[in-house]
Tab-separated table of C-alpha atoms in Angstrom:
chain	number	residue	atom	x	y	z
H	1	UNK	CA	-32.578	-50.481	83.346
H	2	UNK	CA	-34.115	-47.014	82.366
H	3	UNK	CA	-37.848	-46.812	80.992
H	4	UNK	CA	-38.232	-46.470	77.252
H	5	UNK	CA	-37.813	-42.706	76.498
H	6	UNK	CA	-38.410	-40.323	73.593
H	7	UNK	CA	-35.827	-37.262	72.909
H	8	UNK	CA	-36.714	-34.667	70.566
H	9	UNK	CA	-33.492	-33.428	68.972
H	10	UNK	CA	-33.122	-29.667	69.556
H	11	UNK	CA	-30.182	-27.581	67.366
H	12	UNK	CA	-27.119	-28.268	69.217
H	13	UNK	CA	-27.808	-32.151	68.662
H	14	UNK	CA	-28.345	-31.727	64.961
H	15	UNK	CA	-26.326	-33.212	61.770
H	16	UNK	CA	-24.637	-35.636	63.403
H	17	UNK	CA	-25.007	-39.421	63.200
H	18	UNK	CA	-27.394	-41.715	65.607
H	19	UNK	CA	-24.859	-43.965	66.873
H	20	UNK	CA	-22.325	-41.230	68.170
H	21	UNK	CA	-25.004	-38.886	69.218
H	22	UNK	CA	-26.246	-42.344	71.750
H	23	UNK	CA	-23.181	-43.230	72.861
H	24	UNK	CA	-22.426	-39.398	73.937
H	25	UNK	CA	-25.740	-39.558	75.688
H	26	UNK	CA	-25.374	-42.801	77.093
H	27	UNK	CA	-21.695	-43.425	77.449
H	28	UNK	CA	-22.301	-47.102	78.673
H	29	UNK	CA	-23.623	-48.007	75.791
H	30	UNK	CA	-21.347	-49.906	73.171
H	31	UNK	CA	-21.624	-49.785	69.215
H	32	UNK	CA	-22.512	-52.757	69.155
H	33	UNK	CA	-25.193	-52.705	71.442
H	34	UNK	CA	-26.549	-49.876	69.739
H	35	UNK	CA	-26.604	-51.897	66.014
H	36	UNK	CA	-28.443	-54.515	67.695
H	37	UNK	CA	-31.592	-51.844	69.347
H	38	UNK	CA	-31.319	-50.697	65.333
H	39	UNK	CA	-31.632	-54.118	63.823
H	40	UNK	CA	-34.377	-55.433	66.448
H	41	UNK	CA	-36.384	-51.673	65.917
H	42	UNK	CA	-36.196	-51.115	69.086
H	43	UNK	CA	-34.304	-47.777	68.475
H	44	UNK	CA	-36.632	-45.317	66.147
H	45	UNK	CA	-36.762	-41.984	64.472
H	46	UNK	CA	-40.275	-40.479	63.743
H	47	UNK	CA	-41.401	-44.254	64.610
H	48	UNK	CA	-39.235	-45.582	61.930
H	49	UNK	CA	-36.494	-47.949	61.682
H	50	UNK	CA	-33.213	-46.817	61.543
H	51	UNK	CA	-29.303	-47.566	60.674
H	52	UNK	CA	-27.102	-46.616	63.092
H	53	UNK	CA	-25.387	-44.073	60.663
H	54	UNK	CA	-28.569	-42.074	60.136
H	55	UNK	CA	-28.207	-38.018	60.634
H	56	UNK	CA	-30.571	-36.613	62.369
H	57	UNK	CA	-32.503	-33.033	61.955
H	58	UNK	CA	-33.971	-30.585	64.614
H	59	UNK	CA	-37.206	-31.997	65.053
H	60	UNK	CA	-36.438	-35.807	64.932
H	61	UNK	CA	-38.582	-37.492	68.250
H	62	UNK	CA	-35.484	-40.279	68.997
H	63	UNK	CA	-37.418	-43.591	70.600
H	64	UNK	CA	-34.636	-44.917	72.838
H	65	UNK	CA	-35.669	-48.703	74.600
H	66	UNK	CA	-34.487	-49.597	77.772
H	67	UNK	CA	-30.846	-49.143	78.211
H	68	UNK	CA	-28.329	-50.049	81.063
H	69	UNK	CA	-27.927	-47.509	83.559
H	70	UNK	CA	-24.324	-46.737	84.515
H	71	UNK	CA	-23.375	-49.158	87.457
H	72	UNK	CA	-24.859	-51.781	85.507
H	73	UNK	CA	-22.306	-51.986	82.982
H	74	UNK	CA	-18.712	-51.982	82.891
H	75	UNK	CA	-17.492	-49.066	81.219
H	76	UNK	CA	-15.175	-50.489	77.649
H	77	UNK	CA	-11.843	-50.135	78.168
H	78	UNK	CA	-10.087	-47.775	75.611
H	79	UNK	CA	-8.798	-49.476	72.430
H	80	UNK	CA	-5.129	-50.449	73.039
H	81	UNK	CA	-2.786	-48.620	70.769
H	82	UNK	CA	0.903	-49.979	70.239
H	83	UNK	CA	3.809	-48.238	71.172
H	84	UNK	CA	4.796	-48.725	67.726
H	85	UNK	CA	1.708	-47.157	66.700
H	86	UNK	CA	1.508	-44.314	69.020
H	87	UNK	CA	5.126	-43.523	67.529
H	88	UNK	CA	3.712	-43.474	64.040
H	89	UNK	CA	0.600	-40.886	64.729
H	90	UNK	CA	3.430	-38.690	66.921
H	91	UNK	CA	5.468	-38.548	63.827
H	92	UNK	CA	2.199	-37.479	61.591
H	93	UNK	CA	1.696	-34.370	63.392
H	94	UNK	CA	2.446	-31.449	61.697
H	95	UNK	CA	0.657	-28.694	63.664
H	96	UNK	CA	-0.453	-28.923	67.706
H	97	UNK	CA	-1.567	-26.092	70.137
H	98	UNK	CA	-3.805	-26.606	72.929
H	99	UNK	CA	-6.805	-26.781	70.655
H	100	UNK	CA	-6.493	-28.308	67.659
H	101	UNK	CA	-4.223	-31.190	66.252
H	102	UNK	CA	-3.041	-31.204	62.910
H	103	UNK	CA	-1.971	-34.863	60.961
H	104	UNK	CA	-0.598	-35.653	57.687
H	105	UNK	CA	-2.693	-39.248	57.243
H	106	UNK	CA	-1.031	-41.579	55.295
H	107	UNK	CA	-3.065	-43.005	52.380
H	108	UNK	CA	-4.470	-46.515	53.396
H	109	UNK	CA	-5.057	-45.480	57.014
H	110	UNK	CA	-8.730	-45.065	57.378
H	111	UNK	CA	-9.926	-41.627	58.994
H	112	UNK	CA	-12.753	-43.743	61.082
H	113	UNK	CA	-13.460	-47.588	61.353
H	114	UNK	CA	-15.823	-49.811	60.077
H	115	UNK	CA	-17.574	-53.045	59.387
H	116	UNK	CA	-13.966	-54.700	58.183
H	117	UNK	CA	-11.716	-51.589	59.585
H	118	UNK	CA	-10.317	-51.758	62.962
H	119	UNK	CA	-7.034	-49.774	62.712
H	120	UNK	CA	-8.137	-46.217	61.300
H	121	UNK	CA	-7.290	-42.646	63.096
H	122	UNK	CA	-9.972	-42.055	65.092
H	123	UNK	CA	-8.861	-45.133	67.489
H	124	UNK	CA	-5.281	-44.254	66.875
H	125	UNK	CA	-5.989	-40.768	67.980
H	126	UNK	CA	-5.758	-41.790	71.757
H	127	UNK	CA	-2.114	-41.715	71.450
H	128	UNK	CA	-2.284	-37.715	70.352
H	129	UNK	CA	-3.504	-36.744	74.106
H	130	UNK	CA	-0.216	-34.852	74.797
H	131	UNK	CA	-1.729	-34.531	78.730
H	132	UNK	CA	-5.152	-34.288	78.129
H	133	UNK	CA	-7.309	-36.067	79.567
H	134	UNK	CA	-9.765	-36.917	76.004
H	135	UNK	CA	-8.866	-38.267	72.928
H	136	UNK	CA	-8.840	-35.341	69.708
H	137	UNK	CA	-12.150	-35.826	68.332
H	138	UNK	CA	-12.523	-35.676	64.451
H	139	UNK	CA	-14.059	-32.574	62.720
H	140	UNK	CA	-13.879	-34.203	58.758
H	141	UNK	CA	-12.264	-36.985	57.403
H	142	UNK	CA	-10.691	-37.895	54.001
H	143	UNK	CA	-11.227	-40.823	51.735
H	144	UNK	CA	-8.985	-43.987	53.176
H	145	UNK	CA	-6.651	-43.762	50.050
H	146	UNK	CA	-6.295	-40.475	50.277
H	147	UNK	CA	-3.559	-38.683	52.239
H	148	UNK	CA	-2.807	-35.295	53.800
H	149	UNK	CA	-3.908	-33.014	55.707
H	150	UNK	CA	-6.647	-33.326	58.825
H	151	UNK	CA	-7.850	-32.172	61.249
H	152	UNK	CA	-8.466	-32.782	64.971
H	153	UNK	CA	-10.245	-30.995	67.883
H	154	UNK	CA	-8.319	-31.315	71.575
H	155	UNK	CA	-11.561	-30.243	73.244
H	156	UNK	CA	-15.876	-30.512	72.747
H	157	UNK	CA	-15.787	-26.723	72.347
H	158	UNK	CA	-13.423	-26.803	69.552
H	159	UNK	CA	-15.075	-29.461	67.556
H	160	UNK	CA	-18.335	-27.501	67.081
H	161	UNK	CA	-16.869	-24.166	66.183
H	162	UNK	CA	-14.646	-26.227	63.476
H	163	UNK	CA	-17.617	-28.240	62.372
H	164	UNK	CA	-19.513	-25.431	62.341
H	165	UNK	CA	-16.970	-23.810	59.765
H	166	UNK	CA	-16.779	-26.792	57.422
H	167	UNK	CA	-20.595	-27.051	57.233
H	168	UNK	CA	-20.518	-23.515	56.261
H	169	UNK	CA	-17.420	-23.575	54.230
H	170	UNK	CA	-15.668	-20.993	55.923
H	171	UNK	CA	-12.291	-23.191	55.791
H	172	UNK	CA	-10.681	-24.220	52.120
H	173	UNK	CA	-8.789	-26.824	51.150
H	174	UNK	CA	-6.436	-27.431	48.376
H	175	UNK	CA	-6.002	-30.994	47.125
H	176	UNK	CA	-3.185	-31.780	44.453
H	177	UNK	CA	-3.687	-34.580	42.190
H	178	UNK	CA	-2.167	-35.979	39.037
H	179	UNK	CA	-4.634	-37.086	36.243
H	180	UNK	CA	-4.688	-38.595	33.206
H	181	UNK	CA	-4.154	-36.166	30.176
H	182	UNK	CA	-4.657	-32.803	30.456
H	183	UNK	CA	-7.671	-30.633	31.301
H	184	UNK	CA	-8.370	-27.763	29.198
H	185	UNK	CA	-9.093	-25.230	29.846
H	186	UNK	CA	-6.436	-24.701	31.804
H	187	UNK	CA	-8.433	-23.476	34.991
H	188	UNK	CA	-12.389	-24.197	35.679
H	189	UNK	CA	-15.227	-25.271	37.585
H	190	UNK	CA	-17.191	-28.093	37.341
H	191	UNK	CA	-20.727	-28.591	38.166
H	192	UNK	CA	-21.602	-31.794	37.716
H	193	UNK	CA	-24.061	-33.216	40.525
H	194	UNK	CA	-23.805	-36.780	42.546
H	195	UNK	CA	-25.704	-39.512	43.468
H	196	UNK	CA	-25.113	-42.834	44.830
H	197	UNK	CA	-24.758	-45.484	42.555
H	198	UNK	CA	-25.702	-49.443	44.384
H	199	UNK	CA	-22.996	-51.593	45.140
H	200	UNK	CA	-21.656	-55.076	44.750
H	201	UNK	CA	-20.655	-55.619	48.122
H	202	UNK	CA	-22.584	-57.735	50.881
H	203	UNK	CA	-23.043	-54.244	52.519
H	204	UNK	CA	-22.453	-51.799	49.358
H	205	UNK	CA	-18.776	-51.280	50.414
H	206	UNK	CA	-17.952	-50.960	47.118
H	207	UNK	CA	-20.708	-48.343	45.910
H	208	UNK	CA	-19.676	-45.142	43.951
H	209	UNK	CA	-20.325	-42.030	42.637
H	210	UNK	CA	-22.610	-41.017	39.659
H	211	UNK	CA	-22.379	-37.907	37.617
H	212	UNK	CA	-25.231	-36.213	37.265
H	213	UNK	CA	-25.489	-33.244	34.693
H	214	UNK	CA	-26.618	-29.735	36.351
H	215	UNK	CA	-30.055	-30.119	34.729
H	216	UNK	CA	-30.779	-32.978	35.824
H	217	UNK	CA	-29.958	-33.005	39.387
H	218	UNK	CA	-33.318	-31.589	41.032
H	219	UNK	CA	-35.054	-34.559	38.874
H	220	UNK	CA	-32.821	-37.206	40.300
H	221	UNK	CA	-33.593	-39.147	43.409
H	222	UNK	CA	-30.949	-38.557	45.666
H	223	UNK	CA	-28.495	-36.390	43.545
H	224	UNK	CA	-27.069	-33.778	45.567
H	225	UNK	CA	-25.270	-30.488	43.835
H	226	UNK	CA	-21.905	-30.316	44.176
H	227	UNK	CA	-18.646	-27.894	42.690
H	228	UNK	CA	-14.929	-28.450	42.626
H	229	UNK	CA	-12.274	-25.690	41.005
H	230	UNK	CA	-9.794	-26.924	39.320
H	231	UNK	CA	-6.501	-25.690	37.818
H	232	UNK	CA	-3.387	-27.366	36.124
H	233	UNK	CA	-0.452	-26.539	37.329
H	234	UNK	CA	1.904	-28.569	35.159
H	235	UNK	CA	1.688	-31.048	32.488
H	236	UNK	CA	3.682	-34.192	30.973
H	237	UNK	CA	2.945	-33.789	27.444
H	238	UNK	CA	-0.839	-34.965	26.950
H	239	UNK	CA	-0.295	-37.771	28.714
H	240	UNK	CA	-0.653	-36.607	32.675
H	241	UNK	CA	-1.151	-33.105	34.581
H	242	UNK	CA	-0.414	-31.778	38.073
H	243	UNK	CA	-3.686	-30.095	39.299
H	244	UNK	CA	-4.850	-28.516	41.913
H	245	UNK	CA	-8.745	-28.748	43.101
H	246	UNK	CA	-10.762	-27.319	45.921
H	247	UNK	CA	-13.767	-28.913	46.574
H	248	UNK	CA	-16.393	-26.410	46.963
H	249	UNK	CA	-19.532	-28.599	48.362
H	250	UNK	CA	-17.960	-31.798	50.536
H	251	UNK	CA	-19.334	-34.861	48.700
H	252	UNK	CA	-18.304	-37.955	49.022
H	253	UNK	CA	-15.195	-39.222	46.241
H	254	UNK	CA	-15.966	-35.897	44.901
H	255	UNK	CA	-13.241	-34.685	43.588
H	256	UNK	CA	-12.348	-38.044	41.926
H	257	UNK	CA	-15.957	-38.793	40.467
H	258	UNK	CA	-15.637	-34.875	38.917
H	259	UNK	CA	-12.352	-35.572	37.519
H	260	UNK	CA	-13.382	-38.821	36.091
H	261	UNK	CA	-16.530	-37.238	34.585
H	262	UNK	CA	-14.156	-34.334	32.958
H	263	UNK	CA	-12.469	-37.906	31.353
H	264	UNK	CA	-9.010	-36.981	33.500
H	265	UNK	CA	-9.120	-39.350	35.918
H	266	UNK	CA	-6.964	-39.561	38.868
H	267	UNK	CA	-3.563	-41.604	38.917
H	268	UNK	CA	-4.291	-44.615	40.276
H	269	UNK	CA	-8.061	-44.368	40.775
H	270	UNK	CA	-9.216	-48.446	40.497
H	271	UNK	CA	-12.915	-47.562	41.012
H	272	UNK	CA	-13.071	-44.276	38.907
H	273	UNK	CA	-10.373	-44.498	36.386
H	274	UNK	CA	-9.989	-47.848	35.798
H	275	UNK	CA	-6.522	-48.643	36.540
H	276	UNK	CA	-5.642	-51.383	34.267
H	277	UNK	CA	-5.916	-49.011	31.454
H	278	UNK	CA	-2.830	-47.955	30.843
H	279	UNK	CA	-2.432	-44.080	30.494
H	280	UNK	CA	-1.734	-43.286	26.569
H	281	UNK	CA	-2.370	-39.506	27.124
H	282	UNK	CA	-5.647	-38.068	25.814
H	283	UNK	CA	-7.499	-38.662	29.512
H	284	UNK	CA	-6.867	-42.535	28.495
H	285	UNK	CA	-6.962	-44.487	31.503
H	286	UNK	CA	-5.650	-43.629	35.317
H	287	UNK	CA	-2.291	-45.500	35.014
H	288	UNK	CA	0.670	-44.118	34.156
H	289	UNK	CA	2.396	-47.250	33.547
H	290	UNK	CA	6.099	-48.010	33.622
H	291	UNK	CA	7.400	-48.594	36.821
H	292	UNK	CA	4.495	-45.488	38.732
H	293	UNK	CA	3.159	-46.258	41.408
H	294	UNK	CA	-0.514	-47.890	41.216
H	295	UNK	CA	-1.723	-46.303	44.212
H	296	UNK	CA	-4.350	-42.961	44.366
H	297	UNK	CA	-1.868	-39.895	43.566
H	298	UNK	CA	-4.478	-37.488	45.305
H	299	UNK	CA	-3.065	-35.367	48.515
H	300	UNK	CA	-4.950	-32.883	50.659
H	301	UNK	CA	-2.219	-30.380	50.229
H	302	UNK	CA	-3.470	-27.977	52.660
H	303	UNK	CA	-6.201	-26.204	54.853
H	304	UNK	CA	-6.528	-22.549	55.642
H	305	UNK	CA	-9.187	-21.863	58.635
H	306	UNK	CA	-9.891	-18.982	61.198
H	307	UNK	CA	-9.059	-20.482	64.371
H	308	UNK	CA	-11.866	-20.817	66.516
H	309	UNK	CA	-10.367	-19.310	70.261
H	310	UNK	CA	-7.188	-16.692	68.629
H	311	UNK	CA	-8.985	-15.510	65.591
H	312	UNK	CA	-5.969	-16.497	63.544
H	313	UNK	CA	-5.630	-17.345	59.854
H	314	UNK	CA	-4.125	-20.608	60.164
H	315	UNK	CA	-2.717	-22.758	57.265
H	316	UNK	CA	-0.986	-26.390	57.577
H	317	UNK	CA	0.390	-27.770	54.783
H	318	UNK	CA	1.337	-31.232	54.287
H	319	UNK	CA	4.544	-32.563	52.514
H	320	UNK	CA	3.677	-35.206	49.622
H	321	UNK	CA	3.072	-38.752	50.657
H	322	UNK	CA	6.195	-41.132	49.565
H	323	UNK	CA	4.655	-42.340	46.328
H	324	UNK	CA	3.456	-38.876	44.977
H	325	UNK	CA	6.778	-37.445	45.618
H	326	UNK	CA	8.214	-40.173	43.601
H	327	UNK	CA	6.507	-39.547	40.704
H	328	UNK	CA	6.672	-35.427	41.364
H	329	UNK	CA	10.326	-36.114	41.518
H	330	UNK	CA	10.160	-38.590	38.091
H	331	UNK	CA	8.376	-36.267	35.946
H	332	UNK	CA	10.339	-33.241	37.637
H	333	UNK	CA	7.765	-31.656	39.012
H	334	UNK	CA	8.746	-29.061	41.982
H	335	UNK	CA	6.493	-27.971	44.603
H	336	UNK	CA	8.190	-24.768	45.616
H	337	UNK	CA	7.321	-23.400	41.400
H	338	UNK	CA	3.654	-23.492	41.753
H	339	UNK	CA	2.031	-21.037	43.972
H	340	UNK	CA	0.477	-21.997	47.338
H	341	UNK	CA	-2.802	-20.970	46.289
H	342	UNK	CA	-3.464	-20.446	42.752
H	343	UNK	CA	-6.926	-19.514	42.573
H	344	UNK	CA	-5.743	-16.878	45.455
H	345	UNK	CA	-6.044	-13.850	42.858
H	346	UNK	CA	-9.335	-15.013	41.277
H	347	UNK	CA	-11.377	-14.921	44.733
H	348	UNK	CA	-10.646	-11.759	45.217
């Protein structure tokens, strides 16, 4: 067993969470493990308790107990994938070079596990080595009912520089979504901050989202600013609308909190739209009703980024999921008459 130690957290160990930081440090040591040393307090920040989720900040004095060394512990054996689900992430690639991976996640496939999740991509990933000797490693991740676009770095290198990017929003993404009613104007922004509303779940798994107004955010505990551009690109009537938003900060349910709080919430949003309402136009409700499909109709449509080793402008686009399609196809909506990137002549 080592001696308790203390690590002060210098820049290149920065913004990223406890438990992954540890178990890139210490390699033997399991999640698990590493929940308990938070639970007990054996594992502090700054002499304080800690979750093992906690980000931590240049500065942060890490107290780390005694831990296994190597040869005392048997290393975990990978997590087995299927050959039936190896086949499925192959088939979700839609962009691969020998540095980054591109997928088209499916919506109900978690991007990382938790508490109750045990099949989500970041395990599934080890069957996207194509020779290498590491699994991709995740650079963001999108909500578990959404689908679309993400991506993954083939090497440590890689990961940073694309991290790096995101933090300081130097790659864009397009989602497309279909709401309830139609947003006018036609094109905007809104502004609306967040904060974290409590949950009803034994371990808040159900918490969500809470608008904040502008003026009110640096007043609020814990509301954080955030932005998302919006723009419709077709409409049913009053009763739905094909938009398009880029999220401009990264918050978490963003871009469906913001579209709830403009009252067009998305298609099949349970927790922010309320999906037993049926949609009567108007913003009314976020089902469409009928025989539409009741799941989220919200798609990361694509990602443009400079790639970190050519230079490159890269975009990867990804094709609807099978629902969304259904009900593009149903209201005759066409994705080659809307442009690629229609806020493209307004950022210039």
């Amino acid at each position: 067993m080592s001696q308790v130690q203390t690590i002060i957290i210098g820049p290149g160990d920065a913004d990223q969470r406890l438990d992954r930081w540890l178990k890139r440090v210490f390699p033997q040591l399991g999640q698990g493990r590493i929940e308990k040393m938070c639970r007990k307090g054996e594992l502090r920040i700054n002499g304080g308790r800690v979750k093992a989720s906690a980000r931590l900040e240049i500065g942060h004095e890490v107290r780390i107990p005694p831990v296994p060394m190597p040869g005392e512990v048997q290393s975990r054996p990978k997590p087995m994938v299927t050959d039936k689900d190896a086949e499925m992430m192959k088939t979700l690639v839609i962009y691969k070079d020998d540095h980054i991976i591109a997928i088209n996640k499916p919506p109900g496939l978690p991007t990382q596990g938790g508490s109750k999740q045990t099949r989500h991509v970041d395990g599934l990933a080890e069957a996207l080595t194509f020779g290498f000797d590491e699994k991709p490693r995740l650079v963001h991740r999108l909500d578990k009912d959404t689908s679309g676009v993400l991506l993954l770095a083939r090497t440590r290198a890689v990961a940073g520089a694309l991290t790096e990017a995101f933090r300081a929003r130097e790659t864009r993404k397009i989602y497309w979504a279909a709401v309830a009613g139609v947003p006018t104007p036609q094109m905007g922004t809104i502004k609306f901050g967040l904060v974290k509303a409590p949950g009803h779940g034994a371990s808040g798994e159900n918490e969500k989202m809470r608008a904040v107004h502008p003026r009110d955010v640096g007043s609020t505990e814990g509301a954080k600013h955030a932005t998302t551009d919006y723009a419709v690109l077709s409409a049913l009537a009053k009763r739905a609308a094909w938009v398009a938003l880029v999220p401009i900060t990264g918050r978490t349910h963003q871009l469906r909190a913001h579209m709830s709080e403009l009252g067009h919430p998305i298609i099949g949003d349970g927790k922010y739209g309320g999906s037993g309402q049926e949609n009567l136009g108007d913003g009314w409700g976020a089902m469409l009703g009928g025989g539409m499909s009741r799941k989220l109709h919200l798609h990361a449509r694509s990602i443009t980024f400079r790639h970190p080793i050519s230079g490159a402008k890269v975009t990867v686009t990804a094709p609807l999921p099978e629902h969304m399609d259904r009900t593009w196809d149903f209201l005759q909506w066409d994705p080659r008459d809307v442009p690629a990137d229609p806020f493209e002549e307004f950022d210039q």
